[in-house]
PDB file of C-alpha atoms in Angstrom:
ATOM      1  CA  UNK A   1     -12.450  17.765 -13.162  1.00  0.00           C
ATOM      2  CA  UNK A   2     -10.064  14.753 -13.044  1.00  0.00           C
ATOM      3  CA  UNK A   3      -8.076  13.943 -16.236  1.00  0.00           C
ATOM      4  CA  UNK A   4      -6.372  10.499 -16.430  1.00  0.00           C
ATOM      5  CA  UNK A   5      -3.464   9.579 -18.179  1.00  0.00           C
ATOM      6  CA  UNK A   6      -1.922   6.330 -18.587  1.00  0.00           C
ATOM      7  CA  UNK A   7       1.879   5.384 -18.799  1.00  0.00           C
ATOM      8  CA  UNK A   8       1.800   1.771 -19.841  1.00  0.00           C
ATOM      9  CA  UNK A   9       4.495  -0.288 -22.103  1.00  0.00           C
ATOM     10  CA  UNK A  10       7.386   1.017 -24.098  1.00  0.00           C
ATOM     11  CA  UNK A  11       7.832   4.564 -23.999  1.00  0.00           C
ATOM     12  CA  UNK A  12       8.131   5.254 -27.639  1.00  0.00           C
ATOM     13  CA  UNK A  13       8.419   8.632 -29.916  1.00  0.00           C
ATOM     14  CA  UNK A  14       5.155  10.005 -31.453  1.00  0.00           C
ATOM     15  CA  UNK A  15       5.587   8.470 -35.046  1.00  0.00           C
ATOM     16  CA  UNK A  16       6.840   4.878 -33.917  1.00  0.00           C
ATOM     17  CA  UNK A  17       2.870   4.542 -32.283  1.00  0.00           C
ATOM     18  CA  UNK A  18       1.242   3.690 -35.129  1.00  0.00           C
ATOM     19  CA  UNK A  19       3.298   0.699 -34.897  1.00  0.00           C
ATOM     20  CA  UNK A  20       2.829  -0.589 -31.369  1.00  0.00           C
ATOM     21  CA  UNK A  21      -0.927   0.358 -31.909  1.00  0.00           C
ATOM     22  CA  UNK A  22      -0.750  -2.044 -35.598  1.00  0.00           C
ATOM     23  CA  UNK A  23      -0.458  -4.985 -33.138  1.00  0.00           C
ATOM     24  CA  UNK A  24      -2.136  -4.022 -30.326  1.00  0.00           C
ATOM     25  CA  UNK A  25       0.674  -3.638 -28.223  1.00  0.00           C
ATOM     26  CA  UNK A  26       1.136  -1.431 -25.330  1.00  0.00           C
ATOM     27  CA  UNK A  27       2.571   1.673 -25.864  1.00  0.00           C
ATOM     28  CA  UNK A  28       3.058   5.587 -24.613  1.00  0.00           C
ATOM     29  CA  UNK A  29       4.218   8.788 -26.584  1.00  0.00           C
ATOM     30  CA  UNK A  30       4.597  12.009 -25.700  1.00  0.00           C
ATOM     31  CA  UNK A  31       1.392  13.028 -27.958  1.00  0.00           C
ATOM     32  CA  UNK A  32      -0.497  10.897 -25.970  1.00  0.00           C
ATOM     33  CA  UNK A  33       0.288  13.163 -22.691  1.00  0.00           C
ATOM     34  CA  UNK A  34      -0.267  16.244 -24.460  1.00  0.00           C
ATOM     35  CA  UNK A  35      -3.796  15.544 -25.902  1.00  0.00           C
ATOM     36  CA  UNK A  36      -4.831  15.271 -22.366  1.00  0.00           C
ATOM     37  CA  UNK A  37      -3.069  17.739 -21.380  1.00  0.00           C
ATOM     38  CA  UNK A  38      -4.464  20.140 -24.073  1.00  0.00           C
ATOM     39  CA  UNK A  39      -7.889  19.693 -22.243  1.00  0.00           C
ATOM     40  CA  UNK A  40      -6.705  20.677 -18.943  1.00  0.00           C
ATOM     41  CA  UNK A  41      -8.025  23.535 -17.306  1.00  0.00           C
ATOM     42  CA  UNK A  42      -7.662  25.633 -14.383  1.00  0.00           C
ATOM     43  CA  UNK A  43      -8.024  23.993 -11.359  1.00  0.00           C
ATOM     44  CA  UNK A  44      -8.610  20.383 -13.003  1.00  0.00           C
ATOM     45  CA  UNK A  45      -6.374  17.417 -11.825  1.00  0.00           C
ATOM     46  CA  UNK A  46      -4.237  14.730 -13.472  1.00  0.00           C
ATOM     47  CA  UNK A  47      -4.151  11.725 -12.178  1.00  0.00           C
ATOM     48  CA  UNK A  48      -1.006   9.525 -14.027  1.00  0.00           C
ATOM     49  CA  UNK A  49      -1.316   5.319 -14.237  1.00  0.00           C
ATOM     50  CA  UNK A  50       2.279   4.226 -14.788  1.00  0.00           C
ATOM     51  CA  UNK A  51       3.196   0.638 -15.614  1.00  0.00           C
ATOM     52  CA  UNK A  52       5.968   0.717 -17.969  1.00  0.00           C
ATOM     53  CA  UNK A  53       9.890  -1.036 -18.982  1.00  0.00           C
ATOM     54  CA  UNK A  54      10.850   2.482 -20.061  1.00  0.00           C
ATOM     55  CA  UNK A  55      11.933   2.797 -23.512  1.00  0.00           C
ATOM     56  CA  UNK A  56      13.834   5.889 -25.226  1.00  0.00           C
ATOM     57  CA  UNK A  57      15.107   8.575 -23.176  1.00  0.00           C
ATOM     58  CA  UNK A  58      13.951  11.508 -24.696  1.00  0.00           C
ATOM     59  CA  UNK A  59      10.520  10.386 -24.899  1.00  0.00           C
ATOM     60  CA  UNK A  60      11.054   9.622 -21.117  1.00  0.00           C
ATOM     61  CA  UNK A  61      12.225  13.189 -20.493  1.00  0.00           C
ATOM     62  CA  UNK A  62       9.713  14.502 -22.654  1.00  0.00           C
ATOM     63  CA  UNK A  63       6.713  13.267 -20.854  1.00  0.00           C
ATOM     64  CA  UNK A  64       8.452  14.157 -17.453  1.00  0.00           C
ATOM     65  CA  UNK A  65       8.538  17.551 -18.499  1.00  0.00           C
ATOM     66  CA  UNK A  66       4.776  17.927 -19.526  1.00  0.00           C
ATOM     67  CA  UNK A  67       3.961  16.590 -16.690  1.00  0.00           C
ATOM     68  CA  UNK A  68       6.524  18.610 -14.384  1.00  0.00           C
ATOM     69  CA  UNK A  69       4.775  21.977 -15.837  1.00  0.00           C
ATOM     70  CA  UNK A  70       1.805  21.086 -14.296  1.00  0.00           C
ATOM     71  CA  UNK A  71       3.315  19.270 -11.212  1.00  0.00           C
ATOM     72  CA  UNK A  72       0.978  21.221  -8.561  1.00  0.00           C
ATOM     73  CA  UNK A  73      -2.000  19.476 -10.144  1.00  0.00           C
ATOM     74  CA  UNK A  74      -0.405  16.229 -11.015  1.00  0.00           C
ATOM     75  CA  UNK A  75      -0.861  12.764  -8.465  1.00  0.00           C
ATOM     76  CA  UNK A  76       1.457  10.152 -10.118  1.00  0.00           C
ATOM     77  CA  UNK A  77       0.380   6.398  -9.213  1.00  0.00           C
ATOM     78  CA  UNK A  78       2.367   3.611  -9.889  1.00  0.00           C
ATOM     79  CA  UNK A  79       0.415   0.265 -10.061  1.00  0.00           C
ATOM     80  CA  UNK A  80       3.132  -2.266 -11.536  1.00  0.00           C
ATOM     81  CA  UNK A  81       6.469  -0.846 -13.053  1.00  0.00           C
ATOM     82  CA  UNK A  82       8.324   2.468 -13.182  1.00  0.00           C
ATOM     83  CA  UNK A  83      11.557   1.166 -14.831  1.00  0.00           C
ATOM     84  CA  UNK A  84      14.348   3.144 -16.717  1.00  0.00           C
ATOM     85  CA  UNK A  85      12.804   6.263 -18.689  1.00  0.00           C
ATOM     86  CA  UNK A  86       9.461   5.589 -16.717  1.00  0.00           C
ATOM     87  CA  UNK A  87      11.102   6.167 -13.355  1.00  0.00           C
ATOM     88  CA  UNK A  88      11.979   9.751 -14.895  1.00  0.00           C
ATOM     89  CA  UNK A  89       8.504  10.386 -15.508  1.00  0.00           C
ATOM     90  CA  UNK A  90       7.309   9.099 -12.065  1.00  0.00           C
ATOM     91  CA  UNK A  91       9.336  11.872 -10.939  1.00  0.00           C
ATOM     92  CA  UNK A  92       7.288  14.635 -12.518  1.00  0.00           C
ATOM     93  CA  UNK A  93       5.326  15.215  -8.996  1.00  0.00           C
ATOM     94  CA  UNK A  94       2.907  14.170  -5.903  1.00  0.00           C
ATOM     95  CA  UNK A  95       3.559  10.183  -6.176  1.00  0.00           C
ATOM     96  CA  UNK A  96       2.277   7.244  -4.687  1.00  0.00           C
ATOM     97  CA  UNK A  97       3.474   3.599  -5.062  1.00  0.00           C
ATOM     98  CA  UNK A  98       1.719   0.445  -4.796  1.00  0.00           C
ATOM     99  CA  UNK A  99       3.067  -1.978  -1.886  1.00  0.00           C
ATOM    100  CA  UNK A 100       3.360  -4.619  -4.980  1.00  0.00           C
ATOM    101  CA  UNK A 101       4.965  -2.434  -7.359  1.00  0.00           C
ATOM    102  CA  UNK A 102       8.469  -2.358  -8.151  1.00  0.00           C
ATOM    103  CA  UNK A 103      10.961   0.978  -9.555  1.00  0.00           C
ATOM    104  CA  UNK A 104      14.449   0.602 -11.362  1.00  0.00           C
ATOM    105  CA  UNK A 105      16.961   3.179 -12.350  1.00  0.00           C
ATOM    106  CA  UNK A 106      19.896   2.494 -14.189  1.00  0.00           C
ATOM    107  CA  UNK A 107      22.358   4.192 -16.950  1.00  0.00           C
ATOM    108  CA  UNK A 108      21.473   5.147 -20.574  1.00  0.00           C
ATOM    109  CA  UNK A 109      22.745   2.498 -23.043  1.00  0.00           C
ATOM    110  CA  UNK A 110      23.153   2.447 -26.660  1.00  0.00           C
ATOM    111  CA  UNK A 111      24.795   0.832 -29.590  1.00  0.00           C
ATOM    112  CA  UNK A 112      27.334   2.621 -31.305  1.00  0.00           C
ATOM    113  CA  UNK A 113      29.883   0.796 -34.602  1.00  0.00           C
ATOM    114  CA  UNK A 114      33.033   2.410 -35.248  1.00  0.00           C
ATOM    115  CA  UNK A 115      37.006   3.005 -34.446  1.00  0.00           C
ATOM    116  CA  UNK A 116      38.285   3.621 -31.031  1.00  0.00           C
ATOM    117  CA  UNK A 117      37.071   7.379 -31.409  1.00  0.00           C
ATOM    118  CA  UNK A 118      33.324   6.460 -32.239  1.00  0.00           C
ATOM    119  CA  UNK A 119      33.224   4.343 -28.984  1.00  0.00           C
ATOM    120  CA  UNK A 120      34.792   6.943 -26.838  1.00  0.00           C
ATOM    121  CA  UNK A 121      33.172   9.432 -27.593  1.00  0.00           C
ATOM    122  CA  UNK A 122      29.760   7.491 -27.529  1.00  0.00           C
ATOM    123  CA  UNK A 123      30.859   6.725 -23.690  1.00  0.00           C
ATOM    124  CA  UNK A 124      31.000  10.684 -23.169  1.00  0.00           C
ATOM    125  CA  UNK A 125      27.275  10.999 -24.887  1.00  0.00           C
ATOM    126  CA  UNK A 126      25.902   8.343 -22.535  1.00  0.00           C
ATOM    127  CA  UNK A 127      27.872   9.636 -18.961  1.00  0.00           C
ATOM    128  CA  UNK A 128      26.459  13.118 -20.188  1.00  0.00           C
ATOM    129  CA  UNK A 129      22.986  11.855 -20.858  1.00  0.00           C
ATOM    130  CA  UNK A 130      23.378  10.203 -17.449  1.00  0.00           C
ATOM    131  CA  UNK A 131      23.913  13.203 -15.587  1.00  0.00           C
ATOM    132  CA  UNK A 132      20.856  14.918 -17.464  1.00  0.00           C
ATOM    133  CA  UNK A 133      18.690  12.294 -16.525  1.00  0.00           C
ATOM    134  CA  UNK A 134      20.023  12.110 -12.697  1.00  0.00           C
ATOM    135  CA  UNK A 135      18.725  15.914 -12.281  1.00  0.00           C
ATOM    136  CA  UNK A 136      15.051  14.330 -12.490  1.00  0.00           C
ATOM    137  CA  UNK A 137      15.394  11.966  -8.600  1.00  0.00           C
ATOM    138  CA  UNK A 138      17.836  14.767  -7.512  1.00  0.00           C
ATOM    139  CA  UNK A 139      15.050  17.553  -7.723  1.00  0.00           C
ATOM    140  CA  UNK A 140      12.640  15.018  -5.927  1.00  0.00           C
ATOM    141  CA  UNK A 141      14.677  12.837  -3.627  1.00  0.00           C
ATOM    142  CA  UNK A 142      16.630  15.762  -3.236  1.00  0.00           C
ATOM    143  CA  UNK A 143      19.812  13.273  -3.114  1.00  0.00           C
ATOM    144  CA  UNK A 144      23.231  14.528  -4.140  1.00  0.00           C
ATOM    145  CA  UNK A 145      24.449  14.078  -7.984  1.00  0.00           C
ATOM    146  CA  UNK A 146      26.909  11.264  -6.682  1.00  0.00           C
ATOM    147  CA  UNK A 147      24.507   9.595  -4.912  1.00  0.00           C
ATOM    148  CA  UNK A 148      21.825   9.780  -7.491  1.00  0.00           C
ATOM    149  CA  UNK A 149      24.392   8.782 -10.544  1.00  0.00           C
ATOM    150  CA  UNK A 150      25.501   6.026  -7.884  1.00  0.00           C
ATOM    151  CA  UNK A 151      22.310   4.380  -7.932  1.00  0.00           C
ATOM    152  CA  UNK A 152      21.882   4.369 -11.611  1.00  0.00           C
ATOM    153  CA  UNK A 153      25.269   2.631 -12.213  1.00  0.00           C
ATOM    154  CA  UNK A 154      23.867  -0.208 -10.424  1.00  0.00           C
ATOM    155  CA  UNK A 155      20.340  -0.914 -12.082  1.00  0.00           C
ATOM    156  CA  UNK A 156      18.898  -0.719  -9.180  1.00  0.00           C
ATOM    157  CA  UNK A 157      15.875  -1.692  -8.463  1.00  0.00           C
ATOM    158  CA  UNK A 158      13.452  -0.636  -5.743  1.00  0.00           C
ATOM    159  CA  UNK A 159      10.476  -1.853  -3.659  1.00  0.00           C
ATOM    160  CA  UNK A 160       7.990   0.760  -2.761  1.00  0.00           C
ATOM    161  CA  UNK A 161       9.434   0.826   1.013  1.00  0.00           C
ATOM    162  CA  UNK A 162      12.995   1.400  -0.531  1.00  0.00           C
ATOM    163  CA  UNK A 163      11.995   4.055  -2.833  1.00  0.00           C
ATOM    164  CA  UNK A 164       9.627   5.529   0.156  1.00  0.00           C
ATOM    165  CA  UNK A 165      13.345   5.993   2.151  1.00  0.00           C
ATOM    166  CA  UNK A 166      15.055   7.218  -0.592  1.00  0.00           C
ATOM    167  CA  UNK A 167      12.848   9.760  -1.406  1.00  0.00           C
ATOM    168  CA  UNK A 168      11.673   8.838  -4.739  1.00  0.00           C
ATOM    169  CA  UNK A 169       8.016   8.271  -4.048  1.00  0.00           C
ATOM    170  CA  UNK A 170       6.077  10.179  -1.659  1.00  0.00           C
ATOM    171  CA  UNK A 171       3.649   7.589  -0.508  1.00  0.00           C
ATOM    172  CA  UNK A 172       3.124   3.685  -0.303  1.00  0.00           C
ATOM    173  CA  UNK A 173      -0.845   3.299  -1.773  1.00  0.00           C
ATOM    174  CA  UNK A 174      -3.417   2.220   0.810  1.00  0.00           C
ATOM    175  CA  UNK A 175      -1.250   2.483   3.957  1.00  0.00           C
ATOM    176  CA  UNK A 176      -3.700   4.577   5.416  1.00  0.00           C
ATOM    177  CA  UNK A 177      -6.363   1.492   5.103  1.00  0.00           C
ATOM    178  CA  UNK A 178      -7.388   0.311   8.531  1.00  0.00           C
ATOM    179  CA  UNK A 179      -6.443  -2.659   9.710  1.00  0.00           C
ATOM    180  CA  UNK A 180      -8.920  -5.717   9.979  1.00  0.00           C
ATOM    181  CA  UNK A 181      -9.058  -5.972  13.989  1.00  0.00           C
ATOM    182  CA  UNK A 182      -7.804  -9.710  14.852  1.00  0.00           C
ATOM    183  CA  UNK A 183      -9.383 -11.914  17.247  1.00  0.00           C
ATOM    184  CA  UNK A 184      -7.347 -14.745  18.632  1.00  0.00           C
ATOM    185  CA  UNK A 185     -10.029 -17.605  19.794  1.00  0.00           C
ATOM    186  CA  UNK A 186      -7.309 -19.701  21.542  1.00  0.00           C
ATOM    187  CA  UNK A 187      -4.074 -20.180  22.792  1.00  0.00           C
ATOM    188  CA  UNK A 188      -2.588 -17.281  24.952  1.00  0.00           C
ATOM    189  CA  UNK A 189      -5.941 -16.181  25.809  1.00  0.00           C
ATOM    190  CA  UNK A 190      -6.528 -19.380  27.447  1.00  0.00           C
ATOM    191  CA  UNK A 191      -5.607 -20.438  31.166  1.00  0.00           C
ATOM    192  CA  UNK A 192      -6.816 -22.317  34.373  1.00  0.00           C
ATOM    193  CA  UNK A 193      -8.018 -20.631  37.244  1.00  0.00           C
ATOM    194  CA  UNK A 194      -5.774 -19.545  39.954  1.00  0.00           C
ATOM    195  CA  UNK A 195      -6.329 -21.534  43.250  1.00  0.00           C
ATOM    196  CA  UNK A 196      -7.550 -18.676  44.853  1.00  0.00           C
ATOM    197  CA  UNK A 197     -10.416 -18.777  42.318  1.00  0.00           C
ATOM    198  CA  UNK A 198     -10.897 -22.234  42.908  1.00  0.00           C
ATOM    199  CA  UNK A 199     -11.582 -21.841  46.492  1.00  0.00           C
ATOM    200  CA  UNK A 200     -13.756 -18.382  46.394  1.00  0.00           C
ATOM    201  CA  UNK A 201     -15.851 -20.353  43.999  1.00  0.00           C
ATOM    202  CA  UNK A 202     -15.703 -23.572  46.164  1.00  0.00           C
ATOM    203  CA  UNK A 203     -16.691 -21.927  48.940  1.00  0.00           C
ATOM    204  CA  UNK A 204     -19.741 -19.918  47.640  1.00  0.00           C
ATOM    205  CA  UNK A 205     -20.727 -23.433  45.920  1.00  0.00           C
ATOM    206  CA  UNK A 206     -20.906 -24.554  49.341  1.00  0.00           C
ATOM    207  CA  UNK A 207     -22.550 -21.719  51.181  1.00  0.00           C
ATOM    208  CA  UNK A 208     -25.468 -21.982  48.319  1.00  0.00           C
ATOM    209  CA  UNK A 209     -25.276 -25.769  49.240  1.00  0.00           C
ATOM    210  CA  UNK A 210     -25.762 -25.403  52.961  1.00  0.00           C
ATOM    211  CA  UNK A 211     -28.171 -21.976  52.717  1.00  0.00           C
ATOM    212  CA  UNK A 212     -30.417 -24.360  50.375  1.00  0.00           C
ATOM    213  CA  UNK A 213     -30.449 -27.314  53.584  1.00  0.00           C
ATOM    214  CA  UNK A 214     -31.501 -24.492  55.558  1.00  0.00           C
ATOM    215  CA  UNK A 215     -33.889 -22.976  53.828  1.00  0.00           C
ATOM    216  CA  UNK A 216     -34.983 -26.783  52.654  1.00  0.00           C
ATOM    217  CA  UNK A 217     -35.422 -27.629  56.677  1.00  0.00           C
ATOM    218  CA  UNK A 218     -37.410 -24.112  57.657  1.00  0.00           C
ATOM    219  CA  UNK A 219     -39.591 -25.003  54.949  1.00  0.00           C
ATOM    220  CA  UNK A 220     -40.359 -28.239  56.157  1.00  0.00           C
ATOM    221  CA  UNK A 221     -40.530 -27.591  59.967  1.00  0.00           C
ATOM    222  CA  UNK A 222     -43.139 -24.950  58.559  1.00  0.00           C
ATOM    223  CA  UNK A 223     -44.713 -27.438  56.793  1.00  0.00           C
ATOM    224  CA  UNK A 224     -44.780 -29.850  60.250  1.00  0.00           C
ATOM    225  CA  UNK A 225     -46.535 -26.892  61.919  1.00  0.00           C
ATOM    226  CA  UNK A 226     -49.131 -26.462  59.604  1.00  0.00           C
ATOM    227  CA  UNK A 227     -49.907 -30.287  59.796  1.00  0.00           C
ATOM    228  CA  UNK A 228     -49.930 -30.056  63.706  1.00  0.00           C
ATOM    229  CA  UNK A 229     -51.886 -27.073  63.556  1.00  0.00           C
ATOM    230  CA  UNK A 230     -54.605 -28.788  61.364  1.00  0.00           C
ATOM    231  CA  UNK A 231     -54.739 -31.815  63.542  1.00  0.00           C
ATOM    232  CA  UNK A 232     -55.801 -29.570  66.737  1.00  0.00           C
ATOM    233  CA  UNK A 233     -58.539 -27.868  64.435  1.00  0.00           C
ATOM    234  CA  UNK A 234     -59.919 -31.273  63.406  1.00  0.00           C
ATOM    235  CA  UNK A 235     -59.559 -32.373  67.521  1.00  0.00           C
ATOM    236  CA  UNK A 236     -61.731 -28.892  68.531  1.00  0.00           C
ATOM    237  CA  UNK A 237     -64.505 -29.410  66.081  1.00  0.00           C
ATOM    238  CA  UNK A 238     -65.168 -33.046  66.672  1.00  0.00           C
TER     239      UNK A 238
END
């Protein structure tokens, strides 16, 4: 059996959803993955939609590690957006990307008020949370913490070919379509005949010509014999 779950809008915690929900708004929490989840049984499969901004990082990490527990049964698609805590959960397992789809990775940000103190060591929470989060397209780019944090520090963002070479995705979606078979009706397949064509076909143009004189004169010598020979019958019998 094939259980879907879908990662779409704001990542939000479990008692913020009654909210989104209120005005019909797109919206994901971790209690959303886990009632699926809870139906999931040996040898079923989970197939994850994600098109989301991201939202709040724990609910990010969270839903990556549901889904990571179960990673040998899990095929990740993303169809539109796997941005900022949504990229971590795209990282859970088997993915595939569409060709139209985009990815982007960047820091954890926050607001902080305060002295001096408050905002330095708010600037040690977030390069800690960074390197938390970094672990998640380490494990399954299998890129180097530097590299990884790197990448994050410049809100990047990725087409499905650039994510394909980095190692973030394992698959572009439908690339193993085939391809419509295109037939050109002019232009390069177009040219004149070679004057050695001209002339073969000249030449056997001719020889029809001439073989049709011939056979146009035998038949009419043949036709000047029967006459003859009908005039000496009529002589005989009269």
């Amino acid at each position: 059996m094939t259980h879907k779950i879908n990662i779409r809008g704001v990542m939000v915690p479990n008692d913020y959803k009654w909210y989104y929900d209120y005005f019909g708004m797109d919206c994901t929490c971790p209690q959303d993955i886990q009632g699926v989840l809870d139906q999931f049984c040996d040898g079923d499969e989970i197939e994850v939609y994600i098109n989301s901004p991201g939202g709040v990082i724990d609910v990010g990490s969270e839903i990556y590690t549901l889904l990571r527990g179960r990673k040998d049964n899990v095929k990740i698609f993303i169809v539109g957006e796997a941005c900022s805590a949504a990229s971590i959960a795209a990282m859970a397992g088997y993915s595939e990307m569409s060709p139209t789809a985009l990815m982007m990775v960047h820091c954890v940000s926050s607001g902080v008020n305060g002295n001096h103190r408050d905002m330095e060591h708010m600037g040690e929470v977030l390069r800690t949370a960074d390197k938390a989060l970094c672990t998640a397209y380490m494990a399954k780019a299998g890129m180097t913490e530097a590299d990884a944090l790197e990448m994050m520090e410049h809100e990047t963002w990725l087409t499905a070919q650039q994510a394909q070479e980095r190692g973030l995705i394992d698959k572009i979606m439908f690339q193993d379509e085939p391809k419509q078979e295109v037939v050109i009706t002019a232009g390069p397949l177009f040219s004149l005949p070679t004057q050695e064509q001209i002339e073969k076909v000249k030449n056997m143009a001719e020889g029809n010509i001439h073989q049709k004189k011939e056979n146009a004169a035998l038949m009419q010598a043949k036709l000047n014999l029967l006459k003859l020979e009908g005039n000496t019958h009529e002589q005989k019998t009269i």
